[in-house]
PDB file of C-alpha atoms and ligand atoms in Angstrom:
ATOM      1  CA  MET K 755     -12.246  23.030 -13.494  1.00 95.00           C
ATOM      2  CA  ARG K 756     -10.032  23.617 -16.494  1.00 97.00           C
ATOM      3  CA  ILE K 757      -8.258  20.715 -18.159  1.00 97.00           C
ATOM      4  CA  ILE K 758      -5.233  21.431 -20.325  1.00 98.00           C
ATOM      5  CA  ARG K 759      -4.154  18.561 -22.533  1.00 97.00           C
ATOM      6  CA  ALA K 760      -0.457  18.198 -23.217  1.00 98.00           C
ATOM      7  CA  LYS K 761       0.889  15.672 -25.655  1.00 96.00           C
ATOM      8  CA  ASP K 762       3.649  14.474 -23.356  1.00 97.00           C
ATOM      9  CA  TYR K 763       5.507  15.081 -20.104  1.00 98.00           C
ATOM     10  CA  GLU K 764       7.731  17.767 -21.636  1.00 98.00           C
ATOM     11  CA  GLU K 765       4.784  19.792 -22.859  1.00 98.00           C
ATOM     12  CA  MET K 766       2.907  19.276 -19.572  1.00 98.00           C
ATOM     13  CA  SER K 767       5.911  20.654 -17.679  1.00 98.00           C
ATOM     14  CA  GLY K 768       6.223  23.684 -19.954  1.00 98.00           C
ATOM     15  CA  LEU K 769       2.522  24.559 -19.784  1.00 98.00           C
ATOM     16  CA  ALA K 770       2.436  24.269 -16.000  1.00 98.00           C
ATOM     17  CA  ALA K 771       5.617  26.354 -15.659  1.00 99.00           C
ATOM     18  CA  ASP K 772       4.036  29.051 -17.864  1.00 98.00           C
ATOM     19  CA  ILE K 773       1.017  29.246 -15.548  1.00 98.00           C
ATOM     20  CA  ILE K 774       3.268  29.601 -12.485  1.00 99.00           C
ATOM     21  CA  ALA K 775       5.450  32.189 -14.246  1.00 98.00           C
ATOM     22  CA  GLU K 776       2.358  34.279 -15.017  1.00 98.00           C
ATOM     23  CA  VAL K 777       1.426  34.346 -11.341  1.00 98.00           C
ATOM     24  CA  ILE K 778       4.951  35.453 -10.373  1.00 98.00           C
ATOM     25  CA  LYS K 779       5.056  38.157 -13.048  1.00 98.00           C
ATOM     26  CA  GLU K 780       1.715  39.519 -11.916  1.00 98.00           C
ATOM     27  CA  LYS K 781       2.683  39.388  -8.245  1.00 98.00           C
ATOM     28  CA  PRO K 782       6.455  39.177  -7.656  1.00 98.00           C
ATOM     29  CA  ASP K 783       5.942  38.665  -3.916  1.00 98.00           C
ATOM     30  CA  CYS K 784       3.432  35.849  -4.355  1.00 98.00           C
ATOM     31  CA  VAL K 785       3.140  32.749  -2.171  1.00 98.00           C
ATOM     32  CA  LEU K 786       3.603  29.472  -4.026  1.00 99.00           C
ATOM     33  CA  GLY K 787       2.547  26.152  -2.576  1.00 98.00           C
ATOM     34  CA  LEU K 788       4.961  23.521  -3.864  1.00 98.00           C
ATOM     35  CA  ALA K 789       4.962  19.752  -4.228  1.00 98.00           C
ATOM     36  CA  THR K 790       7.517  16.967  -4.361  1.00 98.00           C
ATOM     37  CA  GLY K 791       7.388  13.685  -6.307  1.00 95.00           C
ATOM     38  CA  SER K 792       8.576  12.863  -9.817  1.00 96.00           C
ATOM     39  CA  THR K 793       5.867  14.685 -11.739  1.00 98.00           C
ATOM     40  CA  PRO K 794       6.730  18.284 -10.758  1.00 98.00           C
ATOM     41  CA  LEU K 795      10.448  17.824 -11.536  1.00 98.00           C
ATOM     42  CA  GLY K 796       9.984  18.941 -15.142  1.00 98.00           C
ATOM     43  CA  VAL K 797       8.070  22.009 -13.973  1.00 98.00           C
ATOM     44  CA  TYR K 798      10.958  22.964 -11.690  1.00 98.00           C
ATOM     45  CA  GLU K 799      13.432  22.515 -14.537  1.00 98.00           C
ATOM     46  CA  LYS K 800      11.364  24.757 -16.813  1.00 98.00           C
ATOM     47  CA  LEU K 801      11.060  27.412 -14.103  1.00 98.00           C
ATOM     48  CA  ALA K 802      14.808  27.312 -13.454  1.00 98.00           C
ATOM     49  CA  ALA K 803      15.400  27.713 -17.204  1.00 98.00           C
ATOM     50  CA  LYS K 804      13.200  30.813 -17.218  1.00 98.00           C
ATOM     51  CA  TYR K 805      15.246  32.181 -14.333  1.00 98.00           C
ATOM     52  CA  ARG K 806      18.536  31.486 -16.143  1.00 98.00           C
ATOM     53  CA  ALA K 807      17.171  33.175 -19.254  1.00 98.00           C
ATOM     54  CA  GLY K 808      16.483  36.283 -17.161  1.00 98.00           C
ATOM     55  CA  GLU K 809      12.712  36.006 -17.667  1.00 97.00           C
ATOM     56  CA  LEU K 810      11.772  35.337 -14.078  1.00 98.00           C
ATOM     57  CA  SER K 811      12.952  36.166 -10.583  1.00 98.00           C
ATOM     58  CA  PHE K 812      12.025  34.375  -7.377  1.00 98.00           C
ATOM     59  CA  SER K 813      13.763  36.943  -5.164  1.00 98.00           C
ATOM     60  CA  ARG K 814      10.506  38.070  -3.540  1.00 98.00           C
ATOM     61  CA  VAL K 815       8.598  34.790  -3.804  1.00 98.00           C
ATOM     62  CA  ALA K 816       7.707  32.821  -0.666  1.00 98.00           C
ATOM     63  CA  THR K 817       7.048  29.085  -0.830  1.00 98.00           C
ATOM     64  CA  VAL K 818       5.279  26.584   1.385  1.00 98.00           C
ATOM     65  CA  ASN K 819       5.682  22.898   0.648  1.00 98.00           C
ATOM     66  CA  LEU K 820       2.931  20.394   1.174  1.00 98.00           C
ATOM     67  CA  ASP K 821       4.630  17.806   3.301  1.00 98.00           C
ATOM     68  CA  GLU K 822       7.639  16.115   4.877  1.00 98.00           C
ATOM     69  CA  TYR K 823       8.375  12.644   6.207  1.00 97.00           C
ATOM     70  CA  LYS K 824       8.126  12.346   9.962  1.00 98.00           C
ATOM     71  CA  GLY K 825      11.451  11.653  11.622  1.00 96.00           C
ATOM     72  CA  MET K 826      13.514  12.947   8.760  1.00 95.00           C
ATOM     73  CA  GLY K 827      16.041  15.683   9.423  1.00 94.00           C
ATOM     74  CA  ARG K 828      16.690  18.356   6.833  1.00 93.00           C
ATOM     75  CA  GLU K 829      20.028  16.964   5.808  1.00 90.00           C
ATOM     76  CA  ASP K 830      18.705  13.449   5.279  1.00 94.00           C
ATOM     77  CA  GLU K 831      19.108  12.714   1.594  1.00 94.00           C
ATOM     78  CA  ASN K 832      15.506  11.513   1.353  1.00 95.00           C
ATOM     79  CA  SER K 833      13.960  14.515   3.074  1.00 97.00           C
ATOM     80  CA  TYR K 834      11.731  16.757   1.061  1.00 97.00           C
ATOM     81  CA  PHE K 835      13.838  19.628   2.327  1.00 97.00           C
ATOM     82  CA  ARG K 836      16.779  18.165   0.379  1.00 97.00           C
ATOM     83  CA  PHE K 837      14.562  17.336  -2.582  1.00 97.00           C
ATOM     84  CA  MET K 838      13.432  20.940  -2.909  1.00 98.00           C
ATOM     85  CA  ARG K 839      16.877  22.369  -2.349  1.00 98.00           C
ATOM     86  CA  ASP K 840      18.566  20.056  -4.824  1.00 98.00           C
ATOM     87  CA  ASN K 841      15.890  20.135  -7.513  1.00 98.00           C
ATOM     88  CA  PHE K 842      14.723  23.700  -7.349  1.00 98.00           C
ATOM     89  CA  PHE K 843      15.719  26.194  -4.680  1.00 98.00           C
ATOM     90  CA  SER K 844      19.460  25.951  -5.395  1.00 98.00           C
ATOM     91  CA  LYS K 845      18.774  26.626  -9.076  1.00 98.00           C
ATOM     92  CA  VAL K 846      16.922  29.919  -8.735  1.00 98.00           C
ATOM     93  CA  ASP K 847      17.333  33.177  -6.816  1.00 98.00           C
ATOM     94  CA  ILE K 848      14.827  32.346  -4.086  1.00 98.00           C
ATOM     95  CA  ARG K 849      15.886  33.352  -0.557  1.00 98.00           C
ATOM     96  CA  PRO K 850      16.179  30.243   1.626  1.00 98.00           C
ATOM     97  CA  GLU K 851      14.478  32.059   4.487  1.00 98.00           C
ATOM     98  CA  ASN K 852      11.394  32.485   2.288  1.00 98.00           C
ATOM     99  CA  THR K 853      11.024  28.742   1.729  1.00 98.00           C
ATOM    100  CA  HIS K 854       9.032  26.652   4.180  1.00 98.00           C
ATOM    101  CA  ILE K 855       8.632  22.914   4.695  1.00 98.00           C
ATOM    102  CA  PRO K 856       7.229  21.082   7.745  1.00 98.00           C
ATOM    103  CA  ASP K 857      10.002  20.104  10.150  1.00 98.00           C
ATOM    104  CA  GLY K 858      10.236  16.316   9.946  1.00 98.00           C
ATOM    105  CA  ALA K 859      12.640  16.137  12.888  1.00 97.00           C
ATOM    106  CA  GLU K 860      10.145  17.777  15.230  1.00 98.00           C
ATOM    107  CA  GLU K 861       7.580  15.821  17.244  1.00 97.00           C
ATOM    108  CA  GLU K 862       4.100  15.588  15.822  1.00 97.00           C
ATOM    109  CA  GLU K 863       2.116  18.164  17.707  1.00 98.00           C
ATOM    110  CA  LYS K 864       4.720  20.877  17.541  1.00 98.00           C
ATOM    111  CA  ALA K 865       5.618  20.257  13.904  1.00 98.00           C
ATOM    112  CA  CYS K 866       1.978  20.567  12.824  1.00 98.00           C
ATOM    113  CA  ARG K 867       1.199  23.571  14.999  1.00 98.00           C
ATOM    114  CA  ASP K 868       4.352  25.384  13.887  1.00 98.00           C
ATOM    115  CA  TYR K 869       3.581  24.732  10.240  1.00 98.00           C
ATOM    116  CA  ASP K 870       0.040  26.073  10.539  1.00 98.00           C
ATOM    117  CA  ARG K 871       1.565  29.207  12.071  1.00 98.00           C
ATOM    118  CA  VAL K 872       3.893  29.485   9.082  1.00 98.00           C
ATOM    119  CA  LEU K 873       0.921  29.178   6.723  1.00 98.00           C
ATOM    120  CA  GLU K 874      -0.892  31.881   8.621  1.00 98.00           C
ATOM    121  CA  ARG K 875       2.131  34.157   8.585  1.00 98.00           C
ATOM    122  CA  VAL K 876       2.932  33.884   4.880  1.00 98.00           C
ATOM    123  CA  GLY K 877      -0.706  34.541   3.989  1.00 98.00           C
ATOM    124  CA  ARG K 878      -2.995  33.100   1.399  1.00 98.00           C
ATOM    125  CA  ILE K 879      -1.343  30.846  -1.151  1.00 98.00           C
ATOM    126  CA  ASP K 880      -1.588  32.401  -4.613  1.00 98.00           C
ATOM    127  CA  LEU K 881      -0.978  29.138  -6.439  1.00 99.00           C
ATOM    128  CA  GLN K 882      -0.740  25.623  -5.074  1.00 99.00           C
ATOM    129  CA  LEU K 883       1.043  23.086  -7.265  1.00 99.00           C
ATOM    130  CA  LEU K 884      -0.029  19.460  -6.775  1.00 98.00           C
ATOM    131  CA  GLY K 885       0.715  16.001  -8.043  1.00 98.00           C
ATOM    132  CA  ILE K 886      -1.715  13.148  -7.477  1.00 98.00           C
ATOM    133  CA  GLY K 887      -1.044   9.791  -5.876  1.00 96.00           C
ATOM    134  CA  HIS K 888      -2.364   6.550  -7.340  1.00 95.00           C
ATOM    135  CA  ASP K 889      -4.828   6.419  -4.451  1.00 95.00           C
ATOM    136  CA  GLY K 890      -5.948  10.010  -5.053  1.00 97.00           C
ATOM    137  CA  HIS K 891      -3.846  11.602  -2.338  1.00 97.00           C
ATOM    138  CA  ILE K 892      -2.871  15.265  -2.498  1.00 98.00           C
ATOM    139  CA  GLY K 893       0.092  16.177  -0.348  1.00 98.00           C
ATOM    140  CA  PHE K 894       0.076  13.171   1.962  1.00 96.00           C
ATOM    141  CA  ASN K 895      -3.666  13.414   2.498  1.00 97.00           C
ATOM    142  CA  GLU K 896      -4.487   9.773   1.993  1.00 95.00           C
ATOM    143  CA  PRO K 897      -7.995   8.357   1.480  1.00 96.00           C
ATOM    144  CA  ALA K 898      -9.875   8.873   4.747  1.00 96.00           C
ATOM    145  CA  GLU K 899     -13.309   9.148   6.270  1.00 97.00           C
ATOM    146  CA  ALA K 900     -13.236  12.922   6.335  1.00 97.00           C
ATOM    147  CA  PHE K 901     -11.327  15.749   4.665  1.00 97.00           C
ATOM    148  CA  SER K 902      -8.632  17.149   6.929  1.00 97.00           C
ATOM    149  CA  LYS K 903      -8.444  20.879   7.524  1.00 97.00           C
ATOM    150  CA  THR K 904      -5.024  21.745   8.875  1.00 98.00           C
ATOM    151  CA  THR K 905      -1.527  20.276   9.087  1.00 98.00           C
ATOM    152  CA  HIS K 906      -1.527  16.817  10.618  1.00 98.00           C
ATOM    153  CA  CYS K 907       0.382  13.584  10.826  1.00 98.00           C
ATOM    154  CA  VAL K 908      -0.691  10.749   8.524  1.00 96.00           C
ATOM    155  CA  ARG K 909       0.218   7.130   8.156  1.00 95.00           C
ATOM    156  CA  LEU K 910       1.243   6.399   4.577  1.00 93.00           C
ATOM    157  CA  THR K 911      -0.914   3.820   2.824  1.00 90.00           C
ATOM    158  CA  GLU K 912       0.831   0.673   1.643  1.00 92.00           C
ATOM    159  CA  GLU K 913       0.325   1.846  -1.947  1.00 89.00           C
ATOM    160  CA  THR K 914       2.019   5.178  -1.298  1.00 91.00           C
ATOM    161  CA  ALA K 915       4.905   3.635   0.644  1.00 93.00           C
ATOM    162  CA  GLU K 916       5.405   1.175  -2.201  1.00 93.00           C
ATOM    163  CA  ALA K 917       5.298   3.929  -4.849  1.00 91.00           C
ATOM    164  CA  ASN K 918       7.746   6.108  -2.900  1.00 93.00           C
ATOM    165  CA  SER K 919      10.148   3.252  -2.220  1.00 94.00           C
ATOM    166  CA  ARG K 920      11.764   3.971  -5.596  1.00 93.00           C
ATOM    167  CA  PHE K 921      13.427   6.987  -3.994  1.00 91.00           C
ATOM    168  CA  PHE K 922      14.846   4.832  -1.160  1.00 93.00           C
ATOM    169  CA  SER K 923      17.197   1.869  -1.057  1.00 92.00           C
ATOM    170  CA  GLY K 924      14.258  -0.386  -0.177  1.00 91.00           C
ATOM    171  CA  ARG K 925      10.623  -0.503   0.921  1.00 93.00           C
ATOM    172  CA  GLU K 926      11.576  -0.901   4.575  1.00 92.00           C
ATOM    173  CA  GLU K 927      13.482   2.405   4.432  1.00 93.00           C
ATOM    174  CA  VAL K 928      10.335   4.403   3.639  1.00 94.00           C
ATOM    175  CA  PRO K 929       9.069   6.243   6.735  1.00 96.00           C
ATOM    176  CA  SER K 930       5.600   5.146   7.911  1.00 96.00           C
ATOM    177  CA  TYR K 931       4.371   8.629   8.764  1.00 97.00           C
ATOM    178  CA  ALA K 932       4.448  12.102   7.293  1.00 97.00           C
ATOM    179  CA  TYR K 933       3.328  15.608   8.175  1.00 98.00           C
ATOM    180  CA  THR K 934       1.082  17.168   5.591  1.00 98.00           C
ATOM    181  CA  MET K 935      -0.768  20.370   4.961  1.00 98.00           C
ATOM    182  CA  GLY K 936      -4.488  19.729   5.328  1.00 98.00           C
ATOM    183  CA  VAL K 937      -6.964  19.571   2.470  1.00 98.00           C
ATOM    184  CA  GLY K 938      -8.561  22.716   3.941  1.00 98.00           C
ATOM    185  CA  SER K 939      -5.309  24.654   3.540  1.00 98.00           C
ATOM    186  CA  ILE K 940      -4.860  23.364  -0.008  1.00 98.00           C
ATOM    187  CA  LEU K 941      -8.403  24.397  -0.914  1.00 98.00           C
ATOM    188  CA  SER K 942      -7.899  27.895   0.432  1.00 98.00           C
ATOM    189  CA  ALA K 943      -5.273  28.622  -2.234  1.00 98.00           C
ATOM    190  CA  LYS K 944      -6.434  31.148  -4.842  1.00 98.00           C
ATOM    191  CA  LYS K 945      -5.396  28.877  -7.681  1.00 98.00           C
ATOM    192  CA  VAL K 946      -4.715  25.157  -7.649  1.00 99.00           C
ATOM    193  CA  LEU K 947      -2.626  23.613 -10.415  1.00 99.00           C
ATOM    194  CA  MET K 948      -2.319  19.853 -10.687  1.00 98.00           C
ATOM    195  CA  VAL K 949       0.182  18.083 -12.922  1.00 98.00           C
ATOM    196  CA  ALA K 950      -0.168  14.443 -13.919  1.00 98.00           C
ATOM    197  CA  ALA K 951       1.533  12.284 -16.516  1.00 98.00           C
ATOM    198  CA  GLY K 952       1.570   8.669 -17.597  1.00 98.00           C
ATOM    199  CA  ALA K 953      -0.947   5.884 -18.134  1.00 98.00           C
ATOM    200  CA  ASP K 954      -0.634   4.767 -14.508  1.00 97.00           C
ATOM    201  CA  LYS K 955      -2.446   7.966 -13.446  1.00 98.00           C
ATOM    202  CA  ALA K 956      -5.377   7.565 -15.884  1.00 98.00           C
ATOM    203  CA  ARG K 957      -7.647   5.563 -13.583  1.00 98.00           C
ATOM    204  CA  ILE K 958      -7.281   7.842 -10.567  1.00 98.00           C
ATOM    205  CA  LEU K 959      -7.563  11.025 -12.638  1.00 98.00           C
ATOM    206  CA  LYS K 960     -10.900   9.847 -13.985  1.00 98.00           C
ATOM    207  CA  LYS K 961     -12.126   9.176 -10.445  1.00 98.00           C
ATOM    208  CA  ALA K 962     -10.803  12.482  -9.133  1.00 98.00           C
ATOM    209  CA  ALA K 963     -12.148  14.619 -11.981  1.00 97.00           C
ATOM    210  CA  GLU K 964     -15.411  12.868 -12.795  1.00 97.00           C
ATOM    211  CA  GLY K 965     -16.299  10.670  -9.844  1.00 97.00           C
ATOM    212  CA  PRO K 966     -18.169  11.611  -6.681  1.00 98.00           C
ATOM    213  CA  VAL K 967     -16.510  14.117  -4.356  1.00 98.00           C
ATOM    214  CA  THR K 968     -15.431  12.002  -1.416  1.00 98.00           C
ATOM    215  CA  PRO K 969     -12.607  11.863   1.141  1.00 98.00           C
ATOM    216  CA  ALA K 970     -12.022   8.318  -0.143  1.00 98.00           C
ATOM    217  CA  VAL K 971     -10.497  10.109  -3.180  1.00 98.00           C
ATOM    218  CA  PRO K 972      -9.001  13.241  -1.594  1.00 98.00           C
ATOM    219  CA  ALA K 973      -8.240  14.933  -4.937  1.00 98.00           C
ATOM    220  CA  SER K 974     -11.933  14.796  -5.871  1.00 98.00           C
ATOM    221  CA  ILE K 975     -12.584  17.816  -3.604  1.00 98.00           C
ATOM    222  CA  LEU K 976     -10.783  19.941  -6.204  1.00 98.00           C
ATOM    223  CA  GLN K 977     -13.893  19.671  -8.383  1.00 98.00           C
ATOM    224  CA  PHE K 978     -15.332  22.258  -5.988  1.00 98.00           C
ATOM    225  CA  HIS K 979     -12.385  24.665  -6.206  1.00 98.00           C
ATOM    226  CA  PRO K 980     -13.265  27.833  -8.135  1.00 98.00           C
ATOM    227  CA  ASP K 981      -9.883  28.063  -9.901  1.00 98.00           C
ATOM    228  CA  PHE K 982      -8.570  24.560 -10.433  1.00 98.00           C
ATOM    229  CA  THR K 983      -6.467  23.679 -13.476  1.00 98.00           C
ATOM    230  CA  LEU K 984      -5.322  20.191 -14.373  1.00 98.00           C
ATOM    231  CA  VAL K 985      -2.427  19.976 -16.815  1.00 98.00           C
ATOM    232  CA  ALA K 986      -1.888  16.403 -17.887  1.00 98.00           C
ATOM    233  CA  ASP K 987      -0.461  14.427 -20.751  1.00 98.00           C
ATOM    234  CA  ALA K 988      -2.531  12.365 -23.158  1.00 97.00           C
ATOM    235  CA  ALA K 989      -1.799   9.084 -21.398  1.00 97.00           C
ATOM    236  CA  ALA K 990      -3.010  10.365 -18.014  1.00 98.00           C
ATOM    237  CA  LEU K 991      -6.167  11.839 -19.575  1.00 98.00           C
ATOM    238  CA  ALA K 992      -6.974   8.741 -21.602  1.00 97.00           C
ATOM    239  CA  GLU K 993      -9.929   7.669 -19.449  1.00 97.00           C
ATOM    240  CA  LEU K 994     -11.565  11.068 -19.017  1.00 95.00           C
ATOM    241  CA  ARG K 995     -14.791  11.655 -20.932  1.00 86.00           C
ATOM    242  CA  GLY K 996     -14.260  15.176 -22.275  1.00 67.00           C
TER     243      GLY K 996
HETATM  244  P1  PGA X 892       4.599  11.285  -8.365  1.00 87.46           P
HETATM  245  O1  PGA X 892       3.831  11.459  -6.993  1.00 87.46           O
HETATM  246  O2  PGA X 892       4.599  12.620  -9.005  1.00 87.46           O
HETATM  247  O3  PGA X 892       5.963  10.839  -7.963  1.00 87.46           O
HETATM  248  O4  PGA X 892       3.821  10.267  -9.147  1.00 87.46           O
HETATM  249  C1  PGA X 892       2.609  12.112  -6.996  1.00 87.46           C
HETATM  250  C2  PGA X 892       2.139  12.266  -5.588  1.00 87.46           C
HETATM  251  O5  PGA X 892       2.282  11.317  -4.808  1.00 87.46           O
HETATM  252  O6  PGA X 892       1.621  13.326  -5.272  1.00 87.46           O
END
């Protein structure tokens, strides 16, 4: 596990974008696993800036997103489909047909099965970008009794629903369920890159990076990944030993 210390959110975003850009330059037709949430927004801005500057093209890149709310159609303003389109895909030269997100409007079994087929078809993820939830979730893999392997439907924990309510008009608007890529699929990525910022992530980052590997802290499994990089700001790393 490699930890890269950034002084602030801006630097964290730039360093993470540089790592992703390297992967794309080395393999223009790479598969990127992407994440939603506030933390990766800066990374997407930096990547879009590289595209505008003519340094980077996404024309052959394929993407697979981690998750989507169950019951949410693509055009719903709170869907992750919209989030990715508005915050990233519309700002670079990626081909929409090369971008993939679980279908929130589809019923559970089909949505999960179809998404696992997509993952199989696009091939091994070259780099998976992740944020981390306050409860240690990655994607929507919440604390559980076992690590999940493939795409499945999860019930959001109260903590996650509360945290995500800032994107909605109120807590009661937050969907109760989501479809998420499994921890097994995340772990099979060649590289995993996690971004974290802010003092509110310090406690969980310490647990995830230095605590026991347990499905009660899903992100802790990344300690076993052979190519895992954490890029975080000083506030988020404040409780780590090293
Ligand atoms: P955040 O979400 O980046 O909005 O804090 C992280 C996550 O839930 O993965």
